[in-house]
Amino acid sequence: MPPTSLPVRPDLAGLTPYGAPQLDVPVLLNVNENPHPPSAEVVADLAAAVAQVGSGLNRYPDRDFLALRADLADYLHVESGAAGLGAENVWAANGSNEVMLHLLQAFGGPGRTALSFAPTYSMYPEYARDTMTAWVAGRREEDFTLDPEHAVAELCEHRPAVVLLASPNNPTGTALPLATIEAVAEAARTTGPAGADGAPTASVVVVDEAYAEFRRQGTPSALALLDRYPHLAVSRTMSKAFGLAGARVGYLAAAPALVDVLRVVRLPYHLSAVTQAVARAALRHRGALMAQVAELRAERDRTVTWLRAQGLTVADSDANFVLFGHLEDRERVWQGLLDRGVLIRVVGPPGWLRVSIGTAAEMAAFRAALQEVLGL
């Protein structure tokens, strides 16, 4: 018999899954994880929370998880001063990746366009592809900032249903000034696709703040703009600052009408009872879980200063990683570091590499290995 052929969608044929290398080396600095595990006290509380829901796992979880959404709204009020947020303003899913997918499922689709500005997070075009949404990438400047005039021009030309703005941006670490986000959100009031009556709609502007807790003092959050723009959504994650990458909890804040549309496209009971319990327990310990954020910020700034002292170009970073270049052969440098037990990420424009911020000992190992590889 001839081999069975599967009816793979033509646009998916031959593609490989997204993923960074997962290698067993002493120093892992490639996927922007928080290097500090939860304390024994926090782990005990997480375990107790899971045990409490364990006897009810024969039942489906709360599909609207209002208690978790209320807890997240309270956290955003404390962390960023986001006033007036309630459970109705918050949505959550299995990592901010699923939150983004919900946004593209709800507002993208065939005949619609998603817009972002490169270089940026490499999963954005995949969200668009998976929802059959056309993908357009505008440009960032040489220093990775975003020119508001260029951004608005791209909105007017392409009339995107969704605009994805990462701030701080991945892989560059660049935060957007609030004025830039305002300019995009203001223009986006009427740059969306035509509605059922033929009149223009708004473009949904999504500010991805996965690394927001690491931003430098004085760098504002786009949460401050939510009350002015009903077509704005600000996404966050518990993977980075909370050190809960393994729990897979992402969320966003937006107007209730926008959140309600996401409820239409979510899978039934998409957020398990265990996930909800772990997230709520972690939020009770937010002070302890994020105690190392200031330490990681300081380590990041020391890393930026040190890399520049080696004669390298370094992008200003408000995240827990640093992009550095310009390297004649970044693959050789990456491999040389790996040979010395240090794994970082080949990502971004040609000639650049990205290093996640680890513990002081891990960063010392990175510096020593890089000096050897570069012959410094």
One Martini backbone bead per residue (centre of mass of N, CA, C, O) as a GRO file, in nm:
protein
  376
    1MET     BB    1   0.099   0.034   0.019
    2PRO     BB    2   0.068   0.347   0.026
    3PRO     BB    3   0.134   0.611   0.186
    4THR     BB    4  -0.004   0.804   0.413
    5SER     BB    5  -0.183   1.107   0.369
    6LEU     BB    6  -0.209   1.414   0.511
    7PRO     BB    7  -0.431   1.705   0.559
    8VAL     BB    8  -0.241   1.943   0.552
    9ARG     BB    9  -0.203   2.249   0.575
   10PRO     BB   10  -0.029   2.426   0.352
   11ASP     BB   11   0.095   2.643   0.569
   12LEU     BB   12   0.221   2.380   0.748
   13ALA     BB   13   0.401   2.253   0.558
   14GLY     BB   14   0.724   2.175   0.688
   15LEU     BB   15   0.703   2.266   0.967
   16THR     BB   16   0.835   2.370   1.278
   17PRO     BB   17   0.845   2.395   1.594
   18TYR     BB   18   0.855   2.586   1.848
   19GLY     BB   19   1.186   2.645   2.002
   20ALA     BB   20   1.416   2.620   2.236
   21PRO     BB   21   1.686   2.500   2.351
   22GLN     BB   22   1.715   2.184   2.547
   23LEU     BB   23   1.982   2.179   2.767
   24ASP     BB   24   2.235   2.007   2.965
   25VAL     BB   25   2.352   2.269   3.154
   26PRO     BB   26   2.472   2.468   3.406
   27VAL     BB   27   2.392   2.740   3.227
   28LEU     BB   28   2.066   2.894   3.201
   29LEU     BB   29   2.027   3.180   2.948
   30ASN     BB   30   1.759   3.154   2.711
   31VAL     BB   31   1.430   3.198   2.849
   32ASN     BB   32   1.371   3.416   3.080
   33GLU     BB   33   1.403   3.311   3.353
   34ASN     BB   34   1.370   3.267   3.681
   35PRO     BB   35   1.631   3.153   3.893
   36HIS     BB   36   1.422   3.153   4.136
   37PRO     BB   37   1.284   2.958   4.346
   38PRO     BB   38   1.063   2.875   4.547
   39SER     BB   39   1.009   2.856   4.854
   40ALA     BB   40   0.925   2.637   5.095
   41GLU     BB   41   0.680   2.797   5.191
   42VAL     BB   42   0.545   2.830   4.916
   43VAL     BB   43   0.532   2.534   4.835
   44ALA     BB   44   0.348   2.451   5.069
   45ASP     BB   45   0.108   2.632   4.983
   46LEU     BB   46   0.069   2.516   4.704
   47ALA     BB   47   0.016   2.225   4.798
   48ALA     BB   48  -0.231   2.293   4.973
   49ALA     BB   49  -0.405   2.408   4.745
   50VAL     BB   50  -0.413   2.147   4.579
   51ALA     BB   51  -0.528   1.962   4.799
   52GLN     BB   52  -0.800   2.115   4.833
   53VAL     BB   53  -0.890   2.046   4.521
   54GLY     BB   54  -0.854   1.735   4.488
   55SER     BB   55  -1.147   1.630   4.581
   56GLY     BB   56  -1.273   1.801   4.307
   57LEU     BB   57  -1.159   1.667   4.026
   58ASN     BB   58  -1.439   1.543   3.922
   59ARG     BB   59  -1.481   1.838   3.863
   60TYR     BB   60  -1.526   2.111   3.713
   61PRO     BB   61  -1.417   2.409   3.677
   62ASP     BB   62  -1.417   2.736   3.698
   63ARG     BB   63  -1.478   2.900   3.399
   64ASP     BB   64  -1.452   3.217   3.523
   65PHE     BB   65  -1.256   3.275   3.761
   66LEU     BB   66  -1.323   3.532   3.957
   67ALA     BB   67  -1.123   3.517   4.191
   68LEU     BB   68  -0.865   3.538   4.025
   69ARG     BB   69  -0.936   3.800   3.876
   70ALA     BB   70  -0.949   3.971   4.136
   71ASP     BB   71  -0.657   3.922   4.228
   72LEU     BB   72  -0.523   4.044   3.974
   73ALA     BB   73  -0.643   4.326   4.000
   74ASP     BB   74  -0.513   4.385   4.273
   75TYR     BB   75  -0.221   4.357   4.182
   76LEU     BB   76  -0.225   4.588   3.967
   77HIS     BB   77  -0.284   4.808   4.170
   78VAL     BB   78  -0.023   4.772   4.337
   79GLU     BB   79   0.201   4.763   4.108
   80SER     BB   80   0.058   5.015   3.901
   81GLY     BB   81  -0.204   5.177   3.992
   82ALA     BB   82  -0.464   5.027   3.886
   83ALA     BB   83  -0.758   5.166   3.872
   84GLY     BB   84  -1.083   5.011   3.860
   85LEU     BB   85  -1.029   4.710   3.881
   86GLY     BB   86  -1.185   4.404   3.797
   87ALA     BB   87  -1.281   4.097   3.708
   88GLU     BB   88  -1.410   4.212   3.433
   89ASN     BB   89  -1.100   4.314   3.334
   90VAL     BB   90  -1.010   4.006   3.342
   91TRP     BB   91  -0.786   3.764   3.196
   92ALA     BB   92  -0.712   3.404   3.162
   93ALA     BB   93  -0.440   3.161   3.105
   94ASN     BB   94  -0.203   2.942   2.954
   95GLY     BB   95  -0.050   3.177   2.936
   96SER     BB   96   0.016   3.440   2.723
   97ASN     BB   97  -0.014   3.271   2.469
   98GLU     BB   98  -0.321   3.212   2.503
   99VAL     BB   99  -0.413   3.499   2.516
  100MET     BB  100  -0.321   3.572   2.230
  101LEU     BB  101  -0.487   3.360   2.084
  102HIS     BB  102  -0.761   3.469   2.169
  103LEU     BB  103  -0.730   3.741   2.026
  104LEU     BB  104  -0.702   3.619   1.736
  105GLN     BB  105  -0.967   3.460   1.738
  106ALA     BB  106  -1.156   3.712   1.792
  107PHE     BB  107  -1.008   3.942   1.573
  108GLY     BB  108  -0.926   3.765   1.358
  109GLY     BB  109  -0.865   3.610   1.050
  110PRO     BB  110  -0.995   3.589   0.763
  111GLY     BB  111  -0.922   3.903   0.614
  112ARG     BB  112  -0.712   3.966   0.838
  113THR     BB  113  -0.486   4.175   1.046
  114ALA     BB  114  -0.157   4.169   1.182
  115LEU     BB  115   0.046   4.400   1.380
  116SER     BB  116   0.397   4.479   1.389
  117PHE     BB  117   0.749   4.530   1.518
  118ALA     BB  118   1.064   4.489   1.399
  119PRO     BB  119   1.194   4.337   1.639
  120THR     BB  120   1.021   4.051   1.786
  121TYR     BB  121   0.820   3.823   1.883
  122SER     BB  122   0.819   3.506   1.728
  123MET     BB  123   0.507   3.425   1.792
  124TYR     BB  124   0.319   3.623   1.650
  125PRO     BB  125   0.306   3.497   1.359
  126GLU     BB  126   0.187   3.227   1.470
  127TYR     BB  127  -0.081   3.329   1.566
  128ALA     BB  128  -0.169   3.421   1.289
  129ARG     BB  129  -0.142   3.157   1.135
  130ASP     BB  130  -0.337   2.981   1.323
  131THR     BB  131  -0.582   3.209   1.244
  132MET     BB  132  -0.564   3.318   0.951
  133THR     BB  133  -0.377   3.575   0.973
  134ALA     BB  134  -0.243   3.834   0.860
  135TRP     BB  135   0.105   3.946   0.828
  136VAL     BB  136   0.263   4.246   0.967
  137ALA     BB  137   0.589   4.417   0.954
  138GLY     BB  138   0.731   4.657   1.082
  139ARG     BB  139   0.959   4.902   1.207
  140ARG     BB  140   1.246   4.960   1.372
  141GLU     BB  141   1.491   5.115   1.490
  142GLU     BB  142   1.825   5.093   1.548
  143ASP     BB  143   1.745   5.122   1.875
  144PHE     BB  144   1.439   4.982   1.890
  145THR     BB  145   1.253   5.188   1.845
  146LEU     BB  146   0.935   5.368   1.797
  147ASP     BB  147   0.783   5.532   1.543
  148PRO     BB  148   0.484   5.683   1.550
  149GLU     BB  149   0.447   5.760   1.251
  150HIS     BB  150   0.498   5.481   1.136
  151ALA     BB  151   0.280   5.331   1.292
  152VAL     BB  152   0.036   5.493   1.186
  153ALA     BB  153   0.085   5.436   0.887
  154GLU     BB  154   0.044   5.128   0.910
  155LEU     BB  155  -0.246   5.138   1.005
  156CYS     BB  156  -0.364   5.294   0.758
  157GLU     BB  157  -0.273   5.083   0.541
  158HIS     BB  158  -0.368   4.786   0.688
  159ARG     BB  159  -0.600   4.763   0.885
  160PRO     BB  160  -0.588   4.626   1.163
  161ALA     BB  161  -0.725   4.423   1.408
  162VAL     BB  162  -0.424   4.379   1.527
  163VAL     BB  163  -0.193   4.511   1.775
  164LEU     BB  164   0.153   4.437   1.858
  165LEU     BB  165   0.303   4.547   2.173
  166ALA     BB  166   0.613   4.526   2.313
  167SER     BB  167   0.646   4.610   2.681
  168PRO     BB  168   0.893   4.491   2.681
  169ASN     BB  169   1.090   4.388   2.432
  170ASN     BB  170   1.113   4.090   2.231
  171PRO     BB  171   1.471   4.085   2.240
  172THR     BB  172   1.558   4.397   2.342
  173GLY     BB  173   1.409   4.546   2.612
  174THR     BB  174   1.222   4.764   2.503
  175ALA     BB  175   1.052   5.045   2.599
  176LEU     BB  176   0.757   5.222   2.578
  177PRO     BB  177   0.635   5.508   2.552
  178LEU     BB  178   0.335   5.635   2.631
  179ALA     BB  179   0.309   5.819   2.378
  180THR     BB  180   0.322   5.590   2.169
  181ILE     BB  181   0.074   5.433   2.262
  182GLU     BB  182  -0.123   5.666   2.230
  183ALA     BB  183  -0.089   5.711   1.926
  184VAL     BB  184  -0.188   5.429   1.847
  185ALA     BB  185  -0.463   5.425   1.998
  186GLU     BB  186  -0.582   5.671   1.861
  187ALA     BB  187  -0.563   5.573   1.565
  188ALA     BB  188  -0.719   5.288   1.627
  189ARG     BB  189  -1.022   5.377   1.638
  190THR     BB  190  -1.031   5.362   1.280
  191THR     BB  191  -0.824   5.104   1.162
  192GLY     BB  192  -1.007   4.887   1.116
  193PRO     BB  193  -1.213   4.687   0.998
  194ALA     BB  194  -1.494   4.644   0.855
  195GLY     BB  195  -1.806   4.633   0.934
  196ALA     BB  196  -2.123   4.525   0.878
  197ASP     BB  197  -2.191   4.843   0.786
  198GLY     BB  198  -1.892   4.950   0.671
  199ALA     BB  199  -1.771   5.060   0.909
  200PRO     BB  200  -1.525   5.145   1.099
  201THR     BB  201  -1.304   5.008   1.319
  202ALA     BB  202  -1.111   4.904   1.559
  203SER     BB  203  -0.803   4.847   1.677
  204VAL     BB  204  -0.648   4.611   1.859
  205VAL     BB  205  -0.445   4.694   2.136
  206VAL     BB  206  -0.148   4.516   2.235
  207VAL     BB  207   0.025   4.511   2.545
  208ASP     BB  208   0.320   4.338   2.614
  209GLU     BB  209   0.401   4.280   2.978
  210ALA     BB  210   0.587   4.031   3.069
  211TYR     BB  211   0.839   4.240   3.191
  212ALA     BB  212   0.737   4.481   3.376
  213GLU     BB  213   0.869   4.432   3.666
  214PHE     BB  214   1.169   4.513   3.534
  215ARG     BB  215   1.139   4.795   3.518
  216ARG     BB  216   1.241   5.096   3.539
  217GLN     BB  217   1.241   5.368   3.698
  218GLY     BB  218   0.969   5.552   3.539
  219THR     BB  219   0.836   5.321   3.390
  220PRO     BB  220   0.547   5.281   3.248
  221SER     BB  221   0.223   5.161   3.224
  222ALA     BB  222  -0.048   5.089   3.009
  223LEU     BB  223  -0.268   5.081   3.233
  224ALA     BB  224  -0.310   5.400   3.238
  225LEU     BB  225  -0.500   5.378   2.952
  226LEU     BB  226  -0.764   5.205   2.980
  227ASP     BB  227  -0.991   5.433   3.037
  228ARG     BB  228  -0.952   5.555   2.723
  229TYR     BB  229  -0.927   5.248   2.581
  230PRO     BB  230  -1.142   4.993   2.474
  231HIS     BB  231  -0.906   4.874   2.256
  232LEU     BB  232  -0.728   4.796   2.507
  233ALA     BB  233  -0.456   4.567   2.596
  234VAL     BB  234  -0.293   4.416   2.891
  235SER     BB  235  -0.030   4.195   2.927
  236ARG     BB  236   0.060   3.917   3.138
  237THR     BB  237   0.275   3.730   3.378
  238MET     BB  238   0.392   3.456   3.606
  239SER     BB  239   0.675   3.352   3.487
  240LYS     BB  240   0.883   3.571   3.578
  241ALA     BB  241   0.867   3.737   3.849
  242PHE     BB  242   0.727   3.479   4.000
  243GLY     BB  243   0.857   3.204   3.908
  244LEU     BB  244   0.602   3.040   3.711
  245ALA     BB  245   0.650   2.884   3.437
  246GLY     BB  246   0.522   2.594   3.521
  247ALA     BB  247   0.214   2.703   3.562
  248ARG     BB  248   0.077   2.866   3.339
  249VAL     BB  249   0.021   3.211   3.373
  250GLY     BB  250  -0.194   3.433   3.209
  251TYR     BB  251  -0.286   3.787   3.143
  252LEU     BB  252  -0.544   4.049   3.127
  253ALA     BB  253  -0.634   4.395   3.064
  254ALA     BB  254  -0.971   4.534   3.016
  255ALA     BB  255  -1.248   4.581   2.889
  256PRO     BB  256  -1.531   4.401   2.934
  257ALA     BB  257  -1.606   4.371   2.630
  258LEU     BB  258  -1.340   4.236   2.549
  259VAL     BB  259  -1.343   3.999   2.746
  260ASP     BB  260  -1.612   3.869   2.646
  261VAL     BB  261  -1.499   3.775   2.372
  262LEU     BB  262  -1.293   3.569   2.490
  263ARG     BB  263  -1.514   3.379   2.613
  264VAL     BB  264  -1.608   3.265   2.334
  265VAL     BB  265  -1.314   3.119   2.242
  266ARG     BB  266  -1.280   2.951   2.464
  267LEU     BB  267  -1.234   2.677   2.619
  268PRO     BB  268  -1.367   2.464   2.812
  269TYR     BB  269  -1.218   2.476   3.101
  270HIS     BB  270  -0.911   2.591   3.050
  271LEU     BB  271  -0.875   2.640   3.368
  272SER     BB  272  -0.766   2.475   3.606
  273ALA     BB  273  -0.795   2.412   3.937
  274VAL     BB  274  -0.492   2.400   3.987
  275THR     BB  275  -0.410   2.664   3.854
  276GLN     BB  276  -0.588   2.848   4.024
  277ALA     BB  277  -0.465   2.772   4.300
  278VAL     BB  278  -0.172   2.848   4.243
  279ALA     BB  279  -0.216   3.143   4.167
  280ARG     BB  280  -0.350   3.237   4.434
  281ALA     BB  281  -0.120   3.155   4.619
  282ALA     BB  282   0.100   3.328   4.485
  283LEU     BB  283  -0.041   3.604   4.536
  284ARG     BB  284  -0.007   3.581   4.850
  285HIS     BB  285   0.331   3.574   4.775
  286ARG     BB  286   0.440   3.822   4.609
  287GLY     BB  287   0.667   3.933   4.782
  288ALA     BB  288   0.849   3.677   4.789
  289LEU     BB  289   0.858   3.609   4.479
  290MET     BB  290   0.965   3.929   4.417
  291ALA     BB  291   1.233   3.984   4.583
  292GLN     BB  292   1.438   3.942   4.321
  293VAL     BB  293   1.386   4.173   4.120
  294ALA     BB  294   1.593   4.385   4.214
  295GLU     BB  295   1.836   4.200   4.173
  296LEU     BB  296   1.794   4.156   3.865
  297ARG     BB  297   1.814   4.447   3.783
  298ALA     BB  298   2.102   4.494   3.884
  299GLU     BB  299   2.231   4.267   3.715
  300ARG     BB  300   2.153   4.384   3.445
  301ASP     BB  301   2.303   4.656   3.470
  302ARG     BB  302   2.582   4.526   3.506
  303THR     BB  303   2.582   4.380   3.234
  304VAL     BB  304   2.564   4.623   3.052
  305THR     BB  305   2.823   4.762   3.152
  306TRP     BB  306   3.019   4.529   3.089
  307LEU     BB  307   2.969   4.491   2.787
  308ARG     BB  308   3.052   4.780   2.709
  309ALA     BB  309   3.346   4.749   2.824
  310GLN     BB  310   3.403   4.527   2.582
  311GLY     BB  311   3.279   4.679   2.309
  312LEU     BB  312   2.978   4.641   2.310
  313THR     BB  313   2.654   4.632   2.197
  314VAL     BB  314   2.369   4.765   2.390
  315ALA     BB  315   2.056   4.734   2.485
  316ASP     BB  316   1.825   4.875   2.642
  317SER     BB  317   1.681   4.749   2.957
  318ASP     BB  318   1.343   4.635   3.106
  319ALA     BB  319   1.435   4.345   3.159
  320ASN     BB  320   1.563   3.992   3.204
  321PHE     BB  321   1.748   4.096   2.958
  322VAL     BB  322   2.016   4.094   2.697
  323LEU     BB  323   2.117   4.268   2.408
  324PHE     BB  324   2.403   4.179   2.197
  325GLY     BB  325   2.674   4.343   2.011
  326HIS     BB  326   2.853   4.319   1.732
  327LEU     BB  327   2.881   4.008   1.562
  328GLU     BB  328   3.039   3.834   1.319
  329ASP     BB  329   2.990   3.537   1.484
  330ARG     BB  330   2.738   3.423   1.668
  331GLU     BB  331   2.757   3.115   1.647
  332ARG     BB  332   3.042   3.092   1.765
  333VAL     BB  333   2.979   3.220   2.035
  334TRP     BB  334   2.754   3.035   2.123
  335GLN     BB  335   2.923   2.772   2.108
  336GLY     BB  336   3.146   2.861   2.304
  337LEU     BB  337   2.961   2.883   2.547
  338LEU     BB  338   2.850   2.595   2.542
  339ASP     BB  339   3.133   2.456   2.578
  340ARG     BB  340   3.125   2.621   2.877
  341GLY     BB  341   2.815   2.585   2.998
  342VAL     BB  342   2.658   2.821   2.824
  343LEU     BB  343   2.318   2.921   2.766
  344ILE     BB  344   2.194   3.100   2.499
  345ARG     BB  345   2.049   3.326   2.246
  346VAL     BB  346   1.954   3.305   1.911
  347VAL     BB  347   1.847   3.636   1.843
  348GLY     BB  348   1.756   3.849   1.620
  349PRO     BB  349   1.959   4.020   1.469
  350PRO     BB  350   2.225   4.012   1.306
  351GLY     BB  351   2.488   3.992   1.555
  352TRP     BB  352   2.302   3.887   1.791
  353LEU     BB  353   2.250   3.839   2.149
  354ARG     BB  354   2.082   3.663   2.427
  355VAL     BB  355   2.070   3.727   2.784
  356SER     BB  356   1.983   3.603   3.068
  357ILE     BB  357   1.911   3.664   3.401
  358GLY     BB  358   2.084   3.549   3.667
  359THR     BB  359   2.274   3.472   3.887
  360ALA     BB  360   2.569   3.574   4.000
  361ALA     BB  361   2.713   3.308   3.924
  362GLU     BB  362   2.607   3.285   3.633
  363MET     BB  363   2.719   3.562   3.534
  364ALA     BB  364   3.015   3.496   3.588
  365ALA     BB  365   3.027   3.260   3.389
  366PHE     BB  366   2.953   3.425   3.141
  367ARG     BB  367   3.187   3.627   3.146
  368ALA     BB  368   3.419   3.426   3.133
  369ALA     BB  369   3.334   3.286   2.869
  370LEU     BB  370   3.326   3.537   2.684
  371GLN     BB  371   3.621   3.617   2.713
  372GLU     BB  372   3.731   3.361   2.588
  373VAL     BB  373   3.584   3.371   2.312
  374LEU     BB  374   3.688   3.681   2.250
  375GLY     BB  375   3.977   3.738   2.373
  376LEU     BB  376   3.981   3.943   2.651
   0.00000   0.00000   0.00000
